[in-house]
Tab-separated table of C-alpha atoms and ligand atoms in Angstrom:
chain	number	residue	atom	x	y	z
A	14	ILE	CA	-0.010	0.004	0.004
A	15	TYR	CA	1.407	3.323	-1.085
A	16	LEU	CA	0.178	6.498	0.582
A	17	HIS	CA	0.086	9.732	-1.298
A	18	ARG	CA	-1.700	12.847	-0.027
A	19	GLY	CA	-3.757	10.770	2.305
A	20	GLN	CA	-5.008	8.473	-0.452
A	21	GLN	CA	-4.240	4.764	-0.410
A	22	TYR	CA	-2.921	3.215	-3.572
A	23	LYS	CA	-2.454	-0.515	-3.834
A	24	VAL	CA	0.596	-1.673	-5.834
A	25	THR	CA	-0.484	-4.188	-8.414
A	26	GLU	CA	2.629	-4.553	-10.462
A	27	LEU	CA	6.352	-3.890	-9.927
A	28	ASP	CA	8.427	-4.036	-13.084
A	29	LEU	CA	12.015	-3.430	-12.019
A	30	LYS	CA	13.450	-3.839	-15.499
A	31	ASN	CA	11.359	-1.073	-16.952
A	32	ARG	CA	11.197	0.847	-13.686
A	33	LEU	CA	7.415	0.770	-13.701
A	34	ILE	CA	5.038	0.482	-10.826
A	35	ARG	CA	1.283	0.158	-11.324
A	36	VAL	CA	-1.076	1.188	-8.596
A	37	VAL	CA	-4.839	1.372	-8.140
A	38	ASN	CA	-6.636	3.813	-5.905
A	39	GLY	CA	-8.797	2.129	-3.295
A	40	GLN	CA	-9.737	2.201	0.313
A	41	VAL	CA	-8.525	-0.723	2.433
A	42	PRO	CA	-8.624	-1.157	6.223
A	43	TYR	CA	-4.891	-1.910	6.538
A	44	PHE	CA	-1.511	-0.503	5.874
A	45	THR	CA	1.740	-2.194	4.989
A	46	ARG	CA	5.211	-1.936	6.431
A	47	VAL	CA	8.325	-3.331	4.863
A	48	ARG	CA	10.690	-5.664	6.683
A	49	SER	CA	14.310	-5.157	5.665
A	50	GLU	CA	17.755	-6.228	6.545
A	51	LYS	CA	20.497	-3.675	6.452
A	52	GLU	CA	24.244	-3.847	6.821
A	53	THR	CA	27.071	-1.427	6.431
A	54	THR	CA	30.805	-1.545	5.748
A	55	VAL	CA	33.251	1.176	6.607
A	56	LEU	CA	35.061	2.225	3.456
A	57	GLU	CA	37.170	4.969	4.929
A	58	VAL	CA	37.401	6.749	8.275
A	59	LEU	CA	37.405	10.553	7.800
A	60	LYS	CA	37.449	11.816	11.379
A	61	SER	CA	37.476	10.456	14.870
A	62	LYS	CA	37.323	11.832	18.416
A	63	PRO	CA	36.849	10.545	21.978
A	64	ILE	CA	33.938	11.891	23.954
A	65	ALA	CA	33.196	10.936	27.566
A	66	ASN	CA	33.134	7.110	27.449
A	67	PHE	CA	33.024	6.462	23.705
A	68	ILE	CA	34.670	7.194	20.393
A	69	VAL	CA	32.724	8.708	17.521
A	70	ARG	CA	33.971	8.447	13.971
A	71	LEU	CA	32.897	9.891	10.674
A	72	GLY	CA	33.458	7.967	7.505
A	73	ARG	CA	32.362	6.820	4.098
A	74	LEU	CA	30.076	3.844	4.311
A	75	ARG	CA	28.619	1.282	1.952
A	76	VAL	CA	25.078	0.521	2.985
A	77	THR	CA	23.155	-2.500	1.666
A	78	GLU	CA	19.491	-2.795	2.235
A	79	GLN	CA	17.472	-5.778	1.295
A	80	ILE	CA	13.699	-5.773	1.517
A	81	VAL	CA	12.820	-9.252	2.680
A	82	GLY	CA	9.072	-8.910	3.003
A	83	TYR	CA	6.275	-6.800	4.313
A	84	GLU	CA	3.599	-7.055	6.928
A	85	LYS	CA	-0.039	-6.047	6.687
A	86	ARG	CA	-1.363	-4.310	9.739
A	87	ARG	CA	-4.818	-3.074	10.608
A	88	LEU	CA	-5.228	0.669	10.500
A	89	PHE	CA	-5.213	2.421	13.898
A	90	THR	CA	-4.804	-0.657	16.069
A	91	GLN	CA	-1.668	-1.771	14.228
A	92	GLU	CA	-2.743	-5.394	14.723
A	93	LEU	CA	-0.642	-7.733	12.537
A	94	LEU	CA	-2.836	-9.309	9.925
A	95	ASP	CA	-0.474	-10.987	7.550
A	96	GLN	CA	3.170	-11.334	6.615
A	97	HIS	CA	4.614	-11.824	3.174
A	98	THR	CA	8.117	-12.482	1.995
A	99	LEU	CA	9.526	-10.732	-1.028
A	100	GLU	CA	12.465	-11.545	-3.208
A	101	LEU	CA	14.001	-8.341	-4.404
A	102	PRO	CA	17.567	-7.538	-5.312
A	103	PRO	CA	19.529	-5.841	-2.532
A	104	GLN	CA	20.087	-2.101	-2.936
A	105	THR	CA	23.521	-0.806	-2.257
A	106	PHE	CA	24.744	2.760	-2.032
A	107	GLU	CA	27.636	4.706	-0.768
A	108	THR	CA	27.116	7.507	1.702
A	109	VAL	CA	28.593	9.316	4.683
A	110	GLY	CA	27.802	8.352	8.209
A	111	PHE	CA	29.038	8.597	11.769
A	112	TRP	CA	29.087	5.832	14.338
A	113	LEU	CA	29.525	5.449	18.035
A	114	GLU	CA	31.752	2.642	19.151
A	115	ILE	CA	30.457	1.015	22.303
A	116	GLU	CA	32.852	-0.653	24.634
A	117	ASP	CA	32.391	-4.293	25.728
A	118	ALA	CA	32.290	-3.155	29.392
A	119	ILE	CA	29.002	-1.345	28.683
A	120	ALA	CA	27.468	-4.400	27.013
A	121	GLN	CA	28.654	-6.523	29.873
A	122	ALA	CA	27.265	-4.045	32.534
A	123	VAL	CA	23.900	-3.950	30.723
A	124	ARG	CA	23.679	-7.695	30.691
A	125	ASN	CA	24.743	-7.892	34.312
A	126	VAL	CA	21.628	-6.038	35.296
A	127	LYS	CA	19.410	-8.281	33.224
A	128	LEU	CA	18.696	-5.742	30.475
A	129	HIS	CA	18.764	-6.465	26.803
A	130	PHE	CA	21.845	-5.014	25.153
A	131	MET	CA	20.733	-5.323	21.531
A	132	GLY	CA	17.335	-3.853	22.545
A	133	GLY	CA	19.186	-0.992	24.179
A	134	ILE	CA	21.399	-0.010	21.256
A	135	HIS	CA	18.508	-0.468	18.863
A	136	ALA	CA	16.356	1.840	20.957
A	137	LEU	CA	19.169	4.327	21.244
A	138	GLU	CA	19.490	4.316	17.468
A	139	HIS	CA	15.813	5.046	16.911
A	140	ALA	CA	15.630	7.783	19.593
A	141	ALA	CA	18.775	9.476	18.337
A	142	ILE	CA	17.426	9.565	14.823
A	143	SER	CA	14.166	11.044	16.068
A	144	MET	CA	16.082	13.852	17.883
A	145	PHE	CA	18.313	14.588	14.904
A	146	PRO	CA	15.971	17.136	13.339
A	147	LEU	CA	16.456	19.314	16.397
A	148	PHE	CA	19.968	19.956	15.219
A	149	ALA	CA	19.798	19.849	11.434
A	150	LEU	CA	17.193	20.830	8.842
A	151	CYS	CA	15.878	17.434	7.894
A	152	ASP	CA	13.333	14.820	8.907
A	153	ARG	CA	13.893	11.362	10.149
A	154	ASN	CA	13.380	9.867	6.735
A	155	ASP	CA	16.517	11.624	5.452
A	156	ILE	CA	18.743	9.594	7.707
A	157	GLY	CA	19.139	5.854	8.358
A	158	GLY	CA	20.626	3.867	11.210
A	159	ILE	CA	21.892	0.417	12.063
A	160	ALA	CA	22.748	-0.909	15.475
A	161	TYR	CA	25.288	-3.706	15.796
A	162	PRO	CA	25.918	-5.735	18.960
A	163	LEU	CA	29.115	-6.752	17.233
A	164	HIS	CA	30.220	-5.221	13.981
A	165	PRO	CA	32.492	-7.674	12.134
A	166	GLN	CA	34.864	-5.089	10.855
A	167	LEU	CA	35.083	-2.976	14.028
A	168	GLU	CA	35.035	-6.050	16.298
A	169	LYS	CA	32.891	-4.198	18.804
A	170	SER	CA	29.387	-2.899	19.163
A	171	ALA	CA	28.511	0.202	17.167
A	172	VAL	CA	25.495	2.374	16.303
A	173	PHE	CA	25.655	3.863	12.763
A	174	ILE	CA	23.716	6.912	11.561
A	175	TYR	CA	24.055	7.875	7.988
A	176	ASP	CA	22.757	10.127	5.244
A	177	GLY	CA	19.998	8.363	3.418
A	178	TYR	CA	21.148	9.669	0.025
A	179	PRO	CA	23.967	8.365	-2.125
A	180	GLY	CA	27.086	10.392	-1.581
A	181	GLY	CA	25.655	12.045	1.507
A	182	ILE	CA	24.157	15.515	1.894
A	183	GLY	CA	26.034	16.745	4.922
A	184	LEU	CA	23.662	15.497	7.655
A	185	ALA	CA	26.094	12.961	9.128
A	186	VAL	CA	28.885	15.538	9.117
A	187	ARG	CA	26.616	17.764	11.182
A	188	GLY	CA	25.743	14.808	13.410
A	189	TYR	CA	29.379	14.090	14.051
A	190	GLY	CA	29.848	17.660	15.218
A	191	ILE	CA	26.916	17.744	17.618
A	192	ILE	CA	27.087	14.127	18.884
A	193	GLU	CA	27.258	15.016	22.576
A	194	PRO	CA	24.202	17.357	22.699
A	195	LEU	CA	22.404	14.868	20.422
A	196	LEU	CA	22.947	12.067	22.836
A	197	GLY	CA	22.060	14.335	25.743
A	198	LYS	CA	18.750	15.162	24.145
A	199	THR	CA	18.216	11.540	23.247
A	200	ARG	CA	18.780	10.628	26.952
A	201	GLU	CA	16.306	13.344	28.018
A	202	LEU	CA	13.696	12.120	25.543
A	203	ILE	CA	13.918	8.561	26.810
A	204	ALA	CA	14.111	9.442	30.512
A	205	SER	CA	11.216	11.873	30.340
A	206	CYS	CA	8.811	9.672	28.380
A	207	SER	CA	6.243	8.370	30.816
A	208	CYS	CA	5.690	5.101	28.995
A	209	ASP	CA	6.870	1.902	30.490
A	210	GLN	CA	8.452	-0.191	27.819
A	211	GLY	CA	8.888	2.335	25.024
A	212	CYS	CA	6.372	3.957	22.689
A	213	PRO	CA	6.169	5.846	19.381
A	214	ALA	CA	7.015	9.065	21.187
A	215	CYS	CA	10.411	7.745	22.388
A	216	ILE	CA	12.052	4.635	21.004
A	217	HIS	CA	9.653	3.222	18.375
A	218	SER	CA	10.406	4.068	14.772
A	219	PRO	CA	7.739	4.083	12.094
A	220	LYS	CA	10.348	2.967	9.514
A	221	CYS	CA	12.067	0.287	11.545
A	222	GLY	CA	12.907	-2.609	9.211
A	223	ALA	CA	12.807	-5.084	12.150
A	224	GLY	CA	9.298	-4.254	13.280
A	225	ASN	CA	10.548	-2.448	16.398
A	226	LYS	CA	12.076	-5.562	17.859
A	227	PRO	CA	13.959	-6.058	20.036
A	228	LEU	CA	13.783	-2.719	21.995
A	229	ASP	CA	14.729	-2.152	25.621
A	230	LYS	CA	14.100	1.337	26.951
A	231	ALA	CA	15.854	0.852	30.320
A	232	ALA	CA	18.918	-0.576	28.582
A	233	ALA	CA	19.066	2.419	26.224
A	234	LEU	CA	18.985	4.788	29.156
A	235	LEU	CA	21.700	2.868	30.955
A	236	ILE	CA	23.891	2.758	27.804
A	237	LEU	CA	23.443	6.511	27.329
A	238	ARG	CA	24.484	7.184	30.886
A	239	TYR	CA	27.620	5.166	30.359
A	240	LEU	CA	28.376	6.803	27.018
A	241	LEU	CA	27.886	10.323	28.373
A	242	GLY	CA	30.125	9.611	31.297
A	243	GLU	CA	27.458	9.937	33.958
A	244	MET	CA	28.564	6.517	35.061
A	245	SER	CA	32.152	5.322	34.904
A	246	LEU	CA	32.868	2.260	32.927
A	247	PRO	CA	33.157	-0.857	35.069
A	248	ASP	CA	36.328	-2.877	34.673
A	249	PHE	CA	35.499	-6.497	33.887
A	250	SER	CA	38.932	-7.299	32.482
A	251	SER	CA	40.324	-8.934	35.632
A	252	ARG	CA	37.415	-11.283	36.039
A	253	GLU	CA	37.747	-14.852	34.903
A	254	GLY	CA	36.854	-15.578	31.386
A	255	THR	CA	36.013	-12.096	30.329
A	256	ALA	CA	39.450	-10.818	29.568
A	257	ARG	CA	39.796	-9.410	26.052
A	258	GLY	CA	40.264	-12.087	23.429
A	259	ASP	CA	39.466	-15.148	25.482
A	260	HIS	CA	35.714	-15.025	25.227
A	261	MET	CA	33.363	-14.957	22.254
A	262	PRO	CA	31.025	-12.047	22.262
A	263	ARG	CA	27.461	-13.167	22.233
A	264	LEU	CA	25.849	-12.616	18.839
A	265	ASP	CA	22.400	-13.979	19.532
A	266	PRO	CA	20.395	-11.269	21.233
A	267	GLU	CA	17.850	-13.833	22.402
A	268	ALA	CA	20.397	-16.041	24.121
A	269	PRO	CA	19.793	-16.269	27.882
A	270	GLU	CA	22.459	-14.351	29.776
A	271	PRO	CA	23.509	-14.622	33.386
A	272	GLN	CA	21.167	-12.547	35.414
A	273	PRO	CA	22.520	-11.552	38.800
A	274	LEU	CA	20.443	-9.679	41.302
A	275	ARG	CA	20.273	-5.883	40.913
A	276	ILE	CA	20.957	-4.711	44.376
A	277	GLY	CA	21.269	-1.069	45.560
A	278	PHE	CA	22.334	0.560	48.797
A	279	PHE	CA	20.745	3.878	49.542
A	280	ASP	CA	20.897	6.824	51.909
A	281	LEU	CA	20.027	10.517	51.888
A	282	GLU	CA	20.885	13.639	53.862
A	283	THR	CA	18.378	16.392	54.619
A	284	GLN	CA	18.351	20.206	54.355
A	285	ARG	CA	16.699	20.669	57.747
A	286	LEU	CA	16.694	19.122	61.192
A	287	ALA	CA	13.753	17.343	62.699
A	288	ASP	CA	13.148	20.065	65.285
A	289	GLU	CA	12.975	22.672	62.511
A	290	VAL	CA	9.987	20.967	60.884
A	291	GLY	CA	8.028	20.292	63.993
A	292	GLY	CA	9.516	16.941	64.994
A	293	TRP	CA	10.047	13.503	63.414
A	294	GLN	CA	6.373	13.140	62.474
A	295	ASN	CA	7.082	15.857	59.909
A	296	LYS	CA	10.164	14.312	58.419
A	297	HIS	CA	8.563	14.553	54.974
A	298	LEU	CA	9.289	18.289	55.235
A	299	MET	CA	12.981	17.930	55.889
A	300	ARG	CA	13.845	18.043	52.218
A	301	VAL	CA	16.700	16.189	50.573
A	302	SER	CA	20.096	17.868	50.282
A	303	VAL	CA	21.800	14.909	48.678
A	304	ALA	CA	21.084	11.209	48.113
A	305	VAL	CA	23.473	8.448	47.169
A	306	LEU	CA	22.710	5.136	45.609
A	307	GLY	CA	25.423	2.549	45.509
A	308	ARG	CA	24.768	-0.140	42.948
A	309	GLY	CA	26.006	-3.673	43.610
A	310	PHE	CA	28.749	-4.533	45.951
A	311	GLY	CA	31.362	-2.535	44.071
A	312	GLU	CA	32.238	1.176	44.223
A	313	ASP	CA	29.517	2.344	41.739
A	314	TYR	CA	27.934	5.332	43.485
A	315	ARG	CA	25.413	7.711	41.961
A	316	VAL	CA	24.848	11.087	43.637
A	317	TYR	CA	21.533	12.914	43.361
A	318	ARG	CA	20.758	16.491	44.339
A	319	GLU	CA	17.301	17.741	45.023
A	320	ASP	CA	16.459	18.513	41.399
A	321	GLU	CA	17.536	14.980	40.305
A	322	LEU	CA	15.257	12.995	42.658
A	323	ASP	CA	12.929	11.866	39.829
A	324	GLN	CA	15.915	10.077	38.415
A	325	LEU	CA	16.695	8.577	41.819
A	326	ILE	CA	13.122	7.278	42.131
A	327	ARG	CA	13.338	5.754	38.628
A	328	ASP	CA	16.646	4.181	39.496
A	329	LEU	CA	15.288	2.700	42.732
A	330	GLN	CA	12.507	1.057	40.784
A	331	GLU	CA	14.936	-0.740	38.547
A	332	LEU	CA	16.452	-2.662	41.498
A	333	ASP	CA	15.538	-6.180	42.622
A	334	LEU	CA	16.450	-5.236	46.196
A	335	VAL	CA	17.029	-1.880	47.978
A	336	VAL	CA	19.069	-2.172	51.153
A	337	GLY	CA	19.307	0.582	53.724
A	338	PHE	CA	19.408	1.517	57.378
A	339	ASN	CA	16.144	2.900	58.617
A	340	ILE	CA	15.122	3.778	55.072
A	341	LYS	CA	11.543	2.456	55.343
A	342	SER	CA	10.535	4.875	58.111
A	343	PHE	CA	12.922	7.726	57.394
A	344	ASP	CA	14.390	8.081	53.870
A	345	TYR	CA	11.258	6.993	52.065
A	346	SER	CA	9.164	9.431	54.110
A	347	VAL	CA	11.453	12.261	53.171
A	348	LEU	CA	11.302	11.214	49.479
A	349	GLN	CA	7.557	10.893	49.565
A	350	ALA	CA	7.387	14.688	49.435
A	351	TYR	CA	8.659	14.544	45.866
A	352	SER	CA	6.631	11.807	44.303
A	353	SER	CA	3.310	10.057	44.222
A	354	PHE	CA	5.173	6.814	43.868
A	355	ASP	CA	4.286	4.280	46.618
A	356	PHE	CA	7.635	3.454	48.142
A	357	LYS	CA	6.092	0.522	49.995
A	358	LYS	CA	6.177	-1.209	46.605
A	359	LEU	CA	9.999	-1.221	46.417
A	360	PRO	CA	11.542	-4.519	47.375
A	361	THR	CA	13.314	-3.173	50.484
A	362	PHE	CA	15.463	-4.719	53.136
A	363	ASP	CA	15.797	-2.386	56.089
A	364	ILE	CA	18.616	-3.456	58.381
A	365	LEU	CA	17.377	-1.390	61.351
A	366	GLU	CA	13.894	-2.833	61.047
A	367	GLN	CA	15.356	-6.303	61.255
A	368	ILE	CA	17.379	-5.412	64.378
A	369	HIS	CA	14.423	-3.825	66.049
A	370	ARG	CA	12.318	-6.914	65.361
A	371	HIS	CA	14.926	-9.176	66.927
A	372	LEU	CA	16.129	-7.152	69.835
A	373	GLY	CA	13.117	-4.958	70.618
A	374	PHE	CA	15.255	-1.820	70.565
A	375	ARG	CA	17.154	0.189	68.044
A	376	LEU	CA	20.831	0.625	67.338
A	377	SER	CA	22.513	3.262	65.282
A	378	LEU	CA	24.479	2.621	62.149
A	379	ASP	CA	27.555	4.183	63.799
A	380	HIS	CA	27.241	1.781	66.704
A	381	ILE	CA	26.931	-1.294	64.507
A	382	ALA	CA	29.662	-0.263	62.094
A	383	GLU	CA	31.980	0.405	65.029
A	384	HIS	CA	31.462	-2.977	66.678
A	385	THR	CA	30.989	-5.051	63.616
A	386	LEU	CA	33.476	-3.524	61.240
A	387	GLY	CA	35.699	-1.600	63.592
A	388	GLU	CA	34.914	1.606	61.716
A	389	ALA	CA	33.698	4.817	63.159
A	390	LYS	CA	31.642	7.415	61.435
A	391	GLN	CA	33.318	10.816	61.107
A	392	ALA	CA	30.299	13.140	61.333
A	393	ASP	CA	26.579	13.111	62.078
A	394	GLY	CA	23.327	14.360	60.630
A	395	ILE	CA	23.595	17.756	62.317
A	396	GLN	CA	26.989	18.352	60.736
A	397	ALA	CA	25.539	17.277	57.379
A	398	VAL	CA	22.768	19.931	57.583
A	399	ARG	CA	25.419	22.526	58.482
A	400	TRP	CA	27.490	21.554	55.433
A	401	PHE	CA	24.448	21.862	53.258
A	402	ARG	CA	23.745	25.423	54.606
A	403	GLU	CA	27.338	26.413	54.016
A	404	GLY	CA	27.201	25.018	50.481
A	405	GLN	CA	29.966	22.581	51.337
A	406	TRP	CA	28.948	19.865	48.865
A	407	GLU	CA	32.147	17.925	48.868
A	408	PRO	CA	32.214	16.799	52.520
A	409	LEU	CA	28.427	16.429	52.459
A	410	ILE	CA	28.480	14.041	49.528
A	411	ARG	CA	31.500	12.183	50.978
A	412	TYR	CA	29.582	11.766	54.257
A	413	CYS	CA	26.397	10.466	52.568
A	414	GLN	CA	28.493	8.091	50.387
A	415	ASP	CA	30.299	6.859	53.477
A	416	ASP	CA	27.004	5.900	55.059
A	417	VAL	CA	26.040	4.007	51.934
A	418	ARG	CA	29.344	2.202	51.994
A	419	LEU	CA	29.038	1.319	55.768
A	420	THR	CA	25.494	0.064	55.127
A	421	ARG	CA	26.801	-2.103	52.341
A	422	ASP	CA	29.763	-3.404	54.356
A	423	VAL	CA	27.594	-4.229	57.354
A	424	PHE	CA	25.078	-6.021	55.080
A	425	ARG	CA	27.871	-7.926	53.387
A	426	HIS	CA	29.323	-8.940	56.752
A	427	CYS	CA	25.885	-10.193	57.839
A	428	LEU	CA	25.556	-12.276	54.645
A	429	GLU	CA	29.070	-13.706	54.784
A	430	LYS	CA	29.587	-14.174	58.502
A	431	GLY	CA	25.934	-14.643	59.542
A	432	TYR	CA	26.021	-12.131	62.445
A	433	LEU	CA	26.538	-8.579	63.384
A	434	VAL	CA	28.058	-7.215	66.558
A	435	TYR	CA	26.763	-4.646	69.078
A	436	ALA	CA	27.595	-3.653	72.563
A	437	ASP	CA	25.138	-4.081	75.450
A	438	ARG	CA	24.667	-1.598	78.270
A	439	ARG	CA	27.694	-2.777	80.151
A	440	GLY	CA	29.823	-2.472	77.122
A	441	ASN	CA	30.098	-6.196	76.376
A	442	GLN	CA	30.165	-7.125	72.713
A	443	VAL	CA	27.273	-9.341	71.668
A	444	ARG	CA	26.624	-11.169	68.419
A	445	LEU	CA	23.245	-10.942	66.777
A	446	PRO	CA	22.682	-13.787	64.283
A	447	THR	CA	21.697	-12.674	60.779
A	448	PRO	CA	20.684	-15.803	58.821
A	449	TRP	CA	19.805	-13.685	55.740
A	450	LYS	CA	20.042	-15.154	52.243
A	451	LEU	CA	20.301	-12.670	49.406
A	452	GLU	CA	18.110	-14.751	47.047
A	453	ASP	CA	15.376	-15.140	49.754
A	454	LEU	CA	15.337	-11.397	50.558
A	455	ALA	CA	14.742	-10.408	46.937
A	456	GLY	CA	12.576	-13.418	46.259
A	457	ALA	CA	10.174	-12.670	49.176
A	458	HIS	CA	9.428	-9.331	47.634
A	459	LYS	CA	8.838	-10.688	44.185
A	460	LYS	CA	6.125	-13.012	45.474
A	461	GLY	CA	4.494	-10.640	47.885
B	23	ZN	ZN1	7.821	6.322	25.447
B	24	ZN	ZN1	14.835	-0.437	14.157
C-alpha cells in the first residue's frame, strides 16, 4: 500500500526492469510496512574523536538494504494481519555516516543487570534519529541507522547513523559535530517519556525494518548514561573468562544471559533538622540535600541532588532489592514529598527494622559499624545539615556516600559471617545472628 496525499494506492505490479510501478486507488482497512535487513561496511574513516566514554567516527560507508518482506497491519490498532516475503535484489549505495563505538564493558554491564543490550542500542539508534531534526534541517526519513551488537569489521558494538542519500548531503557531518548534545537530548527524551516499555514518542520508529524488535528502553537509558560519562565504565577485564580475546562475544540477542540480582544501597541527607520541621512526624518536610545510591557490591555510586530525585526514584524502581538503614521509616518518608510513587512497593530490606524486630530496641548505624566492622563514622546528621547550609557539597556528599558504604559493608558482613556485633549496656560485645540469604530477601518481595 502506497500512501500519497492521504490516499491509499495498492501496488498491483512492480516491473524493475522497466522501472514501472502500477497502482490502483482504493480504500482498504490496513496498511503495510516493509521488513528489511541492512548492513554497512566502513570504506574509509574521515574523522574520529573521543567523547566521555566512547569514540565517535565519521566515514564513508557502503550501505546495503534488502527488503525481505512486508507485513499487513490493521489501520489504527496496528494489529498484525499477515506477513509476506518478497524476493527483491539488494540495494547498495555509498554514503557518509558517523558511528559510536560502544565498549564491551557497557554491553557487559547492561547484561549484568538483566537488561537487553541489543534492545538498548537499537532503541538508542531510533531515539537518536528522532532527535536529529532538532539539530539539522531534515526529517527522520532523510537519515538511516543500524545498530550492531558486534560489527564484524570494528570487532565491537556500534551504532551507525548515515545520510539516506547516495554520496551524503552533509547531515552525518553535522551529526558528528553535535554528537554530545544529540545524545544528551536523546537521553532526556527517553528518560522523560512516561511510557513503561517504550512507545512511538520515544524509542519506536515508524520505519524500523525489524518491526521495532527487540527494543529495551531501560537498557538504552543505561547505555546513554555510560556513554555520556554519567557513570564510569566498570572494569571486567580482571574477572575470569571475560578478559579481552578469551571469550566470544554473544551474537544472539535472544540467548539467555547470566542474570545476577540488581541490588542497591541507599541513603540520603536532609536540608533541615527534625526540630526545625516540628519533629520527626514531619520528616517529609525535611527536604533532601543529597542522596546516594550505591549499585551492587562494588564502588559504583550515583549522587543525586534535590532536582535529580525523579531520576533517583526511577533508578530505585529498577532494582531487585534496595538495602538501607532505617530507610523504610525515614528516607522513604522524606522522598515521599517529591513523588506520588508508593515506596512500599519497592523490594526493600531495612537493616534497622530487622534489628528492632529481633532485639526490641534500636541501634545506630555508627554503633553497629563500630562494633561489627571496627569503623567509626566521622560526622553526624547535624553536621551534614550545616554543610548543606554552608554550600559545602564535597564533605556532604562524601559523608552520605560513606554511610552507603558502611550500610553495604555491614550487610555484606551479615551475609558472609551470619552475624553482626553490638555492645550491650555494660559495654560487652554481643553477636546478633543474621541468617539472611540474598536470594530469599529479593525473592520474598517478588512473590509478595
Ligand atoms: Zn515512550
Ligand atoms: Zn529499528
